[in-house]
Amino acid sequence: MPQLIDGKKISAEIKDELKEKVQRLKKDGIHVCLAVIQVGDDPASSIYVNNKKKACAYVGIESLAFELPKETTQEELVALVENLNGNEKVNGILVQLPLPEHINSDVIIRTISPDKDVDGFHPESVGRLCIGADGFVSCTPAGIIQLLKRSGIEIAGKECVVIGRSNIVGKPMSILLLRENGTVTVTHSRTRNLKEVTRRADILVAAVGKPKFVTSEFVKENAVVIDVGMHRNAENKLCGDVDFEDVQRKASAITPVPGGVGPMTIAMLMYNCVRAAEK
Ligand code: NAP
């Protein structure tokens, strides 16, 4: 059996560390506050927003909820974000994506002050990540680095292959692995001979968005396999981008779905909020 990389346990550790930190900050008169904005009532978004509010409550972060109707205009949303940018009480601003089609999410992301950009999606945050400067890092890839480090998996010098090049997962993931001195290859839908490339990986990160796409044929013996995917199958059960049953026979360590990468995203959001307050 491979080492099971336990995102539930590691995310709980991180949240407990942050809880203590938040208490210390409170003693110094610093209260951590996150503004969470949701436009419309998409059920999946409502679940994510609720989980974020619950995590805030656990860690001791105040959450200000803005639940706006789906008819909200782009101008109204921009005005709210600008108002929160100027509100000294608010340390972090999170706009739950996806937004309704009539709102350009790029415009909204760019409106959030880089000092309060706890999702790490603002171009300034992304630029800072690329040049190795201090800044907020997108929560899912940041969580994966924590999973690896806290599971005792060395990144430096390893062949790392990322499947997927999205702005929120694949690209920041590859830059973070590079920052940790991995030798990084980024693959995508136009990559030729994908299996040959992924079989070079000591650490393989699957962020492809296709259920059970990665089978044992993609994986080198004893590789570490990180599954970012999140899908519901016909029986409403969660599964990832990796065919867990098949791949676990070859991997030396693997993340399960659920209980792997998923819980880390919210833990790292909490981490970013605390950092925003410390700044
Ligand atoms: P995305 O924006 O759809 O990106 C998918 C990437 O996979 C694209 O870069 C695409 O390449 C590539 N791809 C698609 N088909 C491919 C193929 N046949 N061969 C090689 N590459 C292929 O998805 P995402 O937002 O990065 O999310 C990826 C997965 O992670 C999804 O399942 C999502 O639900 C999940 N997710 C989970 C969390 C979490 O907290 N656990 C957070 C975010 C996302 P092109 O660029 O060429 O199109």
CSV table of C-alpha atoms and ligand atoms in Angstrom, one decimal:
chain,number,residue,atom,x,y,z
A,1,MET,CA,0.0,0.0,0.0
A,2,PRO,CA,1.3,3.5,-0.8
A,3,GLN,CA,1.6,6.3,1.8
A,4,LEU,CA,-1.8,7.9,1.9
A,5,ILE,CA,-1.3,11.7,2.0
A,6,ASP,CA,-3.9,12.8,4.5
A,7,GLY,CA,-5.3,16.2,3.6
A,8,LYS,CA,-7.9,16.1,6.3
A,9,LYS,CA,-5.4,15.6,9.0
A,10,ILE,CA,-2.9,18.1,7.6
A,11,SER,CA,-5.5,20.8,7.0
A,12,ALA,CA,-6.8,20.3,10.6
A,13,GLU,CA,-3.2,20.8,11.8
A,14,ILE,CA,-2.9,24.1,9.8
A,15,LYS,CA,-6.2,25.4,11.1
A,16,ASP,CA,-5.3,24.6,14.7
A,17,GLU,CA,-1.9,26.5,14.2
A,18,LEU,CA,-3.8,29.4,12.7
A,19,LYS,CA,-6.4,29.4,15.6
A,20,GLU,CA,-3.6,29.9,18.1
A,21,LYS,CA,-2.1,32.7,15.9
A,22,VAL,CA,-5.5,34.4,15.6
A,23,GLN,CA,-5.8,34.4,19.4
A,24,ARG,CA,-2.4,35.9,19.8
A,25,LEU,CA,-3.2,38.6,17.2
A,26,LYS,CA,-6.5,39.4,19.1
A,27,LYS,CA,-4.4,40.0,22.3
A,28,ASP,CA,-2.4,42.5,20.3
A,29,GLY,CA,-5.7,44.2,19.2
A,30,ILE,CA,-5.7,42.8,15.7
A,31,HIS,CA,-8.9,41.1,14.5
A,32,VAL,CA,-8.8,39.1,11.4
A,33,CYS,CA,-11.8,39.7,9.0
A,34,LEU,CA,-12.7,38.1,5.7
A,35,ALA,CA,-15.4,39.5,3.4
A,36,VAL,CA,-17.0,36.8,1.3
A,37,ILE,CA,-19.1,37.8,-1.7
A,38,GLN,CA,-21.5,35.5,-3.5
A,39,VAL,CA,-23.5,36.6,-6.5
A,40,GLY,CA,-26.6,34.4,-7.3
A,41,ASP,CA,-27.5,31.1,-5.6
A,42,ASP,CA,-25.5,28.4,-7.5
A,43,PRO,CA,-25.8,25.4,-5.1
A,44,ALA,CA,-22.1,24.4,-5.5
A,45,SER,CA,-21.0,27.9,-4.7
A,46,SER,CA,-23.3,28.1,-1.7
A,47,ILE,CA,-21.6,24.9,-0.3
A,48,TYR,CA,-18.1,26.3,-0.9
A,49,VAL,CA,-19.1,29.7,0.7
A,50,ASN,CA,-20.6,27.9,3.7
A,51,ASN,CA,-17.5,25.8,4.2
A,52,LYS,CA,-15.4,28.9,4.1
A,53,LYS,CA,-17.6,30.6,6.7
A,54,LYS,CA,-17.4,27.5,8.9
A,55,ALA,CA,-13.6,27.4,8.7
A,56,CYS,CA,-13.5,31.1,9.6
A,57,ALA,CA,-15.6,30.5,12.6
A,58,TYR,CA,-13.3,27.6,13.7
A,59,VAL,CA,-10.1,29.6,13.3
A,60,GLY,CA,-11.6,32.7,14.9
A,61,ILE,CA,-11.7,34.9,11.8
A,62,GLU,CA,-14.7,37.1,11.5
A,63,SER,CA,-16.5,36.6,8.2
A,64,LEU,CA,-18.7,39.3,6.6
A,65,ALA,CA,-21.1,37.6,4.1
A,66,PHE,CA,-22.5,39.5,1.1
A,67,GLU,CA,-25.1,37.4,-0.7
A,68,LEU,CA,-26.1,39.4,-3.7
A,69,PRO,CA,-28.9,38.6,-6.2
A,70,LYS,CA,-27.9,37.1,-9.6
A,71,GLU,CA,-29.1,40.3,-11.3
A,72,THR,CA,-26.4,42.4,-9.6
A,73,THR,CA,-24.6,44.5,-12.2
A,74,GLN,CA,-20.9,44.5,-12.7
A,75,GLU,CA,-20.8,48.2,-11.7
A,76,GLU,CA,-22.6,47.4,-8.4
A,77,LEU,CA,-20.1,44.6,-7.7
A,78,VAL,CA,-17.1,46.8,-8.5
A,79,ALA,CA,-18.5,49.4,-6.2
A,80,LEU,CA,-18.9,46.9,-3.3
A,81,VAL,CA,-15.3,45.6,-3.8
A,82,GLU,CA,-13.9,49.2,-3.9
A,83,ASN,CA,-15.8,49.9,-0.7
A,84,LEU,CA,-14.3,46.9,1.0
A,85,ASN,CA,-10.8,47.8,-0.3
A,86,GLY,CA,-11.2,51.0,1.7
A,87,ASN,CA,-12.6,49.4,4.8
A,88,GLU,CA,-9.8,49.1,7.3
A,89,LYS,CA,-11.7,46.4,9.3
A,90,VAL,CA,-11.6,44.0,6.3
A,91,ASN,CA,-8.3,42.1,5.8
A,92,GLY,CA,-9.3,39.8,2.9
A,93,ILE,CA,-11.8,39.9,0.1
A,94,LEU,CA,-13.1,36.8,-1.6
A,95,VAL,CA,-15.5,36.8,-4.6
A,96,GLN,CA,-16.8,33.3,-5.1
A,97,LEU,CA,-16.4,32.2,-8.7
A,98,PRO,CA,-17.9,31.5,-11.2
A,99,LEU,CA,-19.8,34.8,-11.5
A,100,PRO,CA,-23.0,35.2,-13.6
A,101,GLU,CA,-22.2,35.5,-17.3
A,102,HIS,CA,-22.9,39.2,-17.5
A,103,ILE,CA,-20.1,40.0,-15.0
A,104,ASN,CA,-16.5,39.9,-16.3
A,105,SER,CA,-14.6,38.1,-13.5
A,106,ASP,CA,-11.2,39.5,-14.7
A,107,VAL,CA,-12.5,43.0,-14.0
A,108,ILE,CA,-13.6,42.0,-10.5
A,109,ILE,CA,-10.4,40.2,-9.7
A,110,ARG,CA,-8.4,43.2,-10.8
A,111,THR,CA,-10.6,45.5,-8.6
A,112,ILE,CA,-9.6,43.6,-5.4
A,113,SER,CA,-6.7,45.4,-3.7
A,114,PRO,CA,-3.6,43.1,-4.0
A,115,ASP,CA,-3.2,43.7,-0.2
A,116,LYS,CA,-6.5,41.9,0.3
A,117,ASP,CA,-6.3,39.4,-2.5
A,118,VAL,CA,-6.5,36.2,-0.3
A,119,ASP,CA,-7.4,34.0,-3.3
A,120,GLY,CA,-4.1,35.1,-5.0
A,121,PHE,CA,-5.8,35.6,-8.4
A,122,HIS,CA,-4.9,39.3,-8.9
A,123,PRO,CA,-2.3,39.8,-11.7
A,124,GLU,CA,0.0,41.5,-9.1
A,125,SER,CA,-0.1,38.4,-6.9
A,126,VAL,CA,0.6,36.1,-9.9
A,127,GLY,CA,3.5,38.4,-11.0
A,128,ARG,CA,4.9,38.4,-7.5
A,129,LEU,CA,4.7,34.6,-7.4
A,130,CYS,CA,6.6,34.4,-10.8
A,131,ILE,CA,9.5,36.6,-9.6
A,132,GLY,CA,9.7,35.0,-6.2
A,133,ALA,CA,8.5,38.1,-4.3
A,134,ASP,CA,6.3,38.1,-1.2
A,135,GLY,CA,2.6,37.9,-2.0
A,136,PHE,CA,-0.6,35.8,-1.9
A,137,VAL,CA,-0.4,32.4,-3.5
A,138,SER,CA,-3.5,30.7,-5.0
A,139,CYS,CA,-4.8,28.4,-2.3
A,140,THR,CA,-5.0,25.0,-4.0
A,141,PRO,CA,-1.4,24.8,-5.3
A,142,ALA,CA,-0.2,26.4,-2.0
A,143,GLY,CA,-2.0,23.6,-0.2
A,144,ILE,CA,-0.4,21.0,-2.3
A,145,ILE,CA,3.1,22.2,-1.4
A,146,GLN,CA,2.1,22.0,2.3
A,147,LEU,CA,0.8,18.4,1.7
A,148,LEU,CA,4.1,17.4,0.2
A,149,LYS,CA,6.2,19.1,2.9
A,150,ARG,CA,4.2,17.9,5.8
A,151,SER,CA,4.2,14.4,4.5
A,152,GLY,CA,8.0,14.4,4.4
A,153,ILE,CA,8.2,14.4,0.6
A,154,GLU,CA,11.3,16.2,-0.8
A,155,ILE,CA,10.6,18.3,-3.9
A,156,ALA,CA,14.1,19.7,-4.6
A,157,GLY,CA,15.8,18.0,-7.5
A,158,LYS,CA,12.7,15.9,-8.4
A,159,GLU,CA,11.1,15.5,-11.8
A,160,CYS,CA,7.7,17.2,-11.3
A,161,VAL,CA,5.0,16.9,-14.0
A,162,VAL,CA,1.8,18.9,-13.8
A,163,ILE,CA,-1.1,18.0,-16.0
A,164,GLY,CA,-3.1,21.2,-16.7
A,165,ARG,CA,-2.2,24.8,-17.1
A,166,SER,CA,-5.1,26.7,-15.7
A,167,ASN,CA,-4.5,30.1,-14.0
A,168,ILE,CA,-5.9,28.8,-10.7
A,169,VAL,CA,-4.2,25.4,-10.5
A,170,GLY,CA,-1.8,24.3,-13.2
A,171,LYS,CA,0.3,27.4,-13.8
A,172,PRO,CA,0.8,28.5,-10.1
A,173,MET,CA,1.4,24.8,-9.2
A,174,SER,CA,4.3,24.6,-11.7
A,175,ILE,CA,5.8,27.9,-10.5
A,176,LEU,CA,5.6,26.8,-6.8
A,177,LEU,CA,7.3,23.5,-7.6
A,178,LEU,CA,10.0,25.4,-9.4
A,179,ARG,CA,10.4,27.7,-6.4
A,180,GLU,CA,10.9,24.5,-4.3
A,181,ASN,CA,13.7,23.5,-6.8
A,182,GLY,CA,11.8,20.8,-8.6
A,183,THR,CA,12.5,20.2,-12.3
A,184,VAL,CA,9.1,21.1,-13.7
A,185,THR,CA,7.2,20.1,-16.9
A,186,VAL,CA,3.8,21.5,-17.6
A,187,THR,CA,1.5,19.5,-19.9
A,188,HIS,CA,-1.9,20.3,-21.4
A,189,SER,CA,-4.4,19.2,-24.1
A,190,ARG,CA,-1.9,19.8,-26.9
A,191,THR,CA,1.0,17.8,-25.3
A,192,ARG,CA,2.2,15.0,-27.5
A,193,ASN,CA,2.8,11.5,-26.0
A,194,LEU,CA,1.4,12.6,-22.6
A,195,LYS,CA,1.9,9.2,-21.0
A,196,GLU,CA,5.6,9.2,-21.9
A,197,VAL,CA,6.0,12.7,-20.3
A,198,THR,CA,4.0,11.8,-17.1
A,199,ARG,CA,6.0,8.6,-16.7
A,200,ARG,CA,9.1,10.7,-16.1
A,201,ALA,CA,7.5,12.2,-13.0
A,202,ASP,CA,8.8,11.6,-9.5
A,203,ILE,CA,5.9,13.9,-8.5
A,204,LEU,CA,2.8,13.9,-10.7
A,205,VAL,CA,0.1,16.5,-10.2
A,206,ALA,CA,-3.2,15.9,-12.0
A,207,ALA,CA,-5.3,19.0,-12.6
A,208,VAL,CA,-7.0,18.0,-15.8
A,209,GLY,CA,-10.7,18.2,-14.9
A,210,LYS,CA,-11.5,14.7,-16.2
A,211,PRO,CA,-12.7,11.9,-13.9
A,212,LYS,CA,-10.2,9.0,-13.5
A,213,PHE,CA,-8.2,10.3,-16.4
A,214,VAL,CA,-4.8,9.3,-14.9
A,215,THR,CA,-4.5,5.5,-14.9
A,216,SER,CA,-1.4,3.4,-13.9
A,217,GLU,CA,-0.1,3.7,-17.5
A,218,PHE,CA,0.6,7.4,-16.8
A,219,VAL,CA,2.6,6.7,-13.7
A,220,LYS,CA,6.2,5.7,-13.0
A,221,GLU,CA,6.8,3.0,-10.3
A,222,ASN,CA,7.0,4.7,-6.9
A,223,ALA,CA,5.9,8.1,-8.0
A,224,VAL,CA,4.1,10.5,-5.7
A,225,VAL,CA,0.6,11.3,-7.2
A,226,ILE,CA,-1.4,14.3,-6.3
A,227,ASP,CA,-5.0,14.4,-7.4
A,228,VAL,CA,-6.5,17.9,-7.7
A,229,GLY,CA,-9.7,16.8,-9.5
A,230,MET,CA,-13.1,16.9,-8.0
A,231,HIS,CA,-16.1,15.2,-9.7
A,232,ARG,CA,-19.3,13.6,-8.7
A,233,ASN,CA,-20.0,10.2,-10.3
A,234,ALA,CA,-23.4,8.7,-11.3
A,235,GLU,CA,-23.9,7.6,-7.6
A,236,ASN,CA,-23.2,11.1,-6.4
A,237,LYS,CA,-19.9,10.0,-4.9
A,238,LEU,CA,-16.8,12.2,-5.2
A,239,CYS,CA,-13.9,11.1,-7.4
A,240,GLY,CA,-10.8,12.7,-8.7
A,241,ASP,CA,-8.8,13.0,-12.0
A,242,VAL,CA,-6.8,9.9,-10.9
A,243,ASP,CA,-8.1,6.3,-11.1
A,244,PHE,CA,-7.2,5.8,-7.4
A,245,GLU,CA,-7.7,2.0,-7.3
A,246,ASP,CA,-5.5,1.5,-10.4
A,247,VAL,CA,-2.7,4.0,-9.6
A,248,GLN,CA,-2.3,3.2,-5.9
A,249,ARG,CA,-0.7,-0.1,-6.9
A,250,LYS,CA,2.2,1.7,-8.5
A,251,ALA,CA,2.5,5.0,-6.5
A,252,SER,CA,4.7,5.4,-3.4
A,253,ALA,CA,2.3,8.1,-2.0
A,254,ILE,CA,-1.1,9.3,-3.2
A,255,THR,CA,-3.8,11.7,-2.2
A,256,PRO,CA,-7.3,10.3,-1.9
A,257,VAL,CA,-10.5,12.1,-3.1
A,258,PRO,CA,-12.2,13.2,-0.9
A,259,GLY,CA,-9.8,13.9,1.9
A,260,GLY,CA,-6.7,14.9,-0.1
A,261,VAL,CA,-6.2,18.3,-1.8
A,262,GLY,CA,-9.8,19.5,-1.2
A,263,PRO,CA,-9.6,20.3,2.5
A,264,MET,CA,-6.2,22.1,2.0
A,265,THR,CA,-7.7,24.8,-0.2
A,266,ILE,CA,-9.8,26.2,2.6
A,267,ALA,CA,-7.0,25.8,5.1
A,268,MET,CA,-4.7,27.9,2.9
A,269,LEU,CA,-7.4,30.5,2.4
A,270,MET,CA,-7.4,30.9,6.2
A,271,TYR,CA,-3.6,31.1,6.1
A,272,ASN,CA,-3.8,33.9,3.6
A,273,CYS,CA,-6.4,35.8,5.7
A,274,VAL,CA,-4.1,35.6,8.8
A,275,ARG,CA,-1.1,36.8,6.7
A,276,ALA,CA,-3.2,39.7,5.3
A,277,ALA,CA,-4.0,40.8,8.9
A,278,GLU,CA,-0.3,40.4,10.0
A,279,LYS,CA,0.8,42.7,7.1
B,1,NAP,P1,-9.4,23.7,-16.2
B,1,NAP,O1,-9.4,25.1,-16.1
B,1,NAP,O2,-10.5,23.0,-16.9
B,1,NAP,O3,-8.0,23.2,-16.8
B,1,NAP,C1,-7.8,21.9,-17.2
B,1,NAP,C2,-6.5,21.7,-17.8
B,1,NAP,O4,-6.3,20.4,-18.2
B,1,NAP,C3,-6.3,22.6,-19.0
B,1,NAP,O5,-5.0,23.2,-19.0
B,1,NAP,C4,-6.3,21.6,-20.2
B,1,NAP,O6,-5.5,21.9,-21.3
B,1,NAP,C5,-5.8,20.3,-19.5
B,1,NAP,N1,-6.3,19.2,-20.2
B,1,NAP,C6,-7.6,18.9,-20.6
B,1,NAP,N2,-7.7,17.8,-21.3
B,1,NAP,C7,-6.5,17.3,-21.3
B,1,NAP,C8,-5.9,16.1,-21.9
B,1,NAP,N3,-6.6,15.2,-22.6
B,1,NAP,N4,-4.6,15.9,-21.8
B,1,NAP,C9,-3.8,16.8,-21.1
B,1,NAP,N5,-4.3,17.9,-20.6
B,1,NAP,C10,-5.6,18.2,-20.7
B,1,NAP,O7,-9.5,23.0,-14.7
B,1,NAP,P2,-8.9,23.6,-13.3
B,1,NAP,O8,-9.7,24.7,-12.9
B,1,NAP,O9,-7.4,23.7,-13.4
B,1,NAP,O10,-9.3,22.3,-12.4
B,1,NAP,C11,-8.8,21.0,-12.6
B,1,NAP,C12,-9.5,20.1,-11.7
B,1,NAP,O11,-9.2,20.4,-10.4
B,1,NAP,C13,-11.0,20.1,-11.8
B,1,NAP,O12,-11.5,18.8,-11.6
B,1,NAP,C14,-11.5,21.0,-10.7
B,1,NAP,O13,-12.8,20.6,-10.2
B,1,NAP,C15,-10.5,20.6,-9.7
B,1,NAP,N6,-10.2,21.7,-8.7
B,1,NAP,C16,-10.2,21.3,-7.4
B,1,NAP,C17,-9.9,22.2,-6.4
B,1,NAP,C18,-9.8,21.7,-5.0
B,1,NAP,O14,-9.9,22.5,-4.1
B,1,NAP,N7,-9.6,20.4,-4.8
B,1,NAP,C19,-9.6,23.5,-6.7
B,1,NAP,C20,-9.6,23.9,-8.1
B,1,NAP,C21,-9.9,23.0,-9.0
B,1,NAP,P3,-5.7,23.2,-22.2
B,1,NAP,O15,-5.1,24.4,-21.4
B,1,NAP,O16,-4.8,22.9,-23.4
B,1,NAP,O17,-7.1,23.3,-22.5
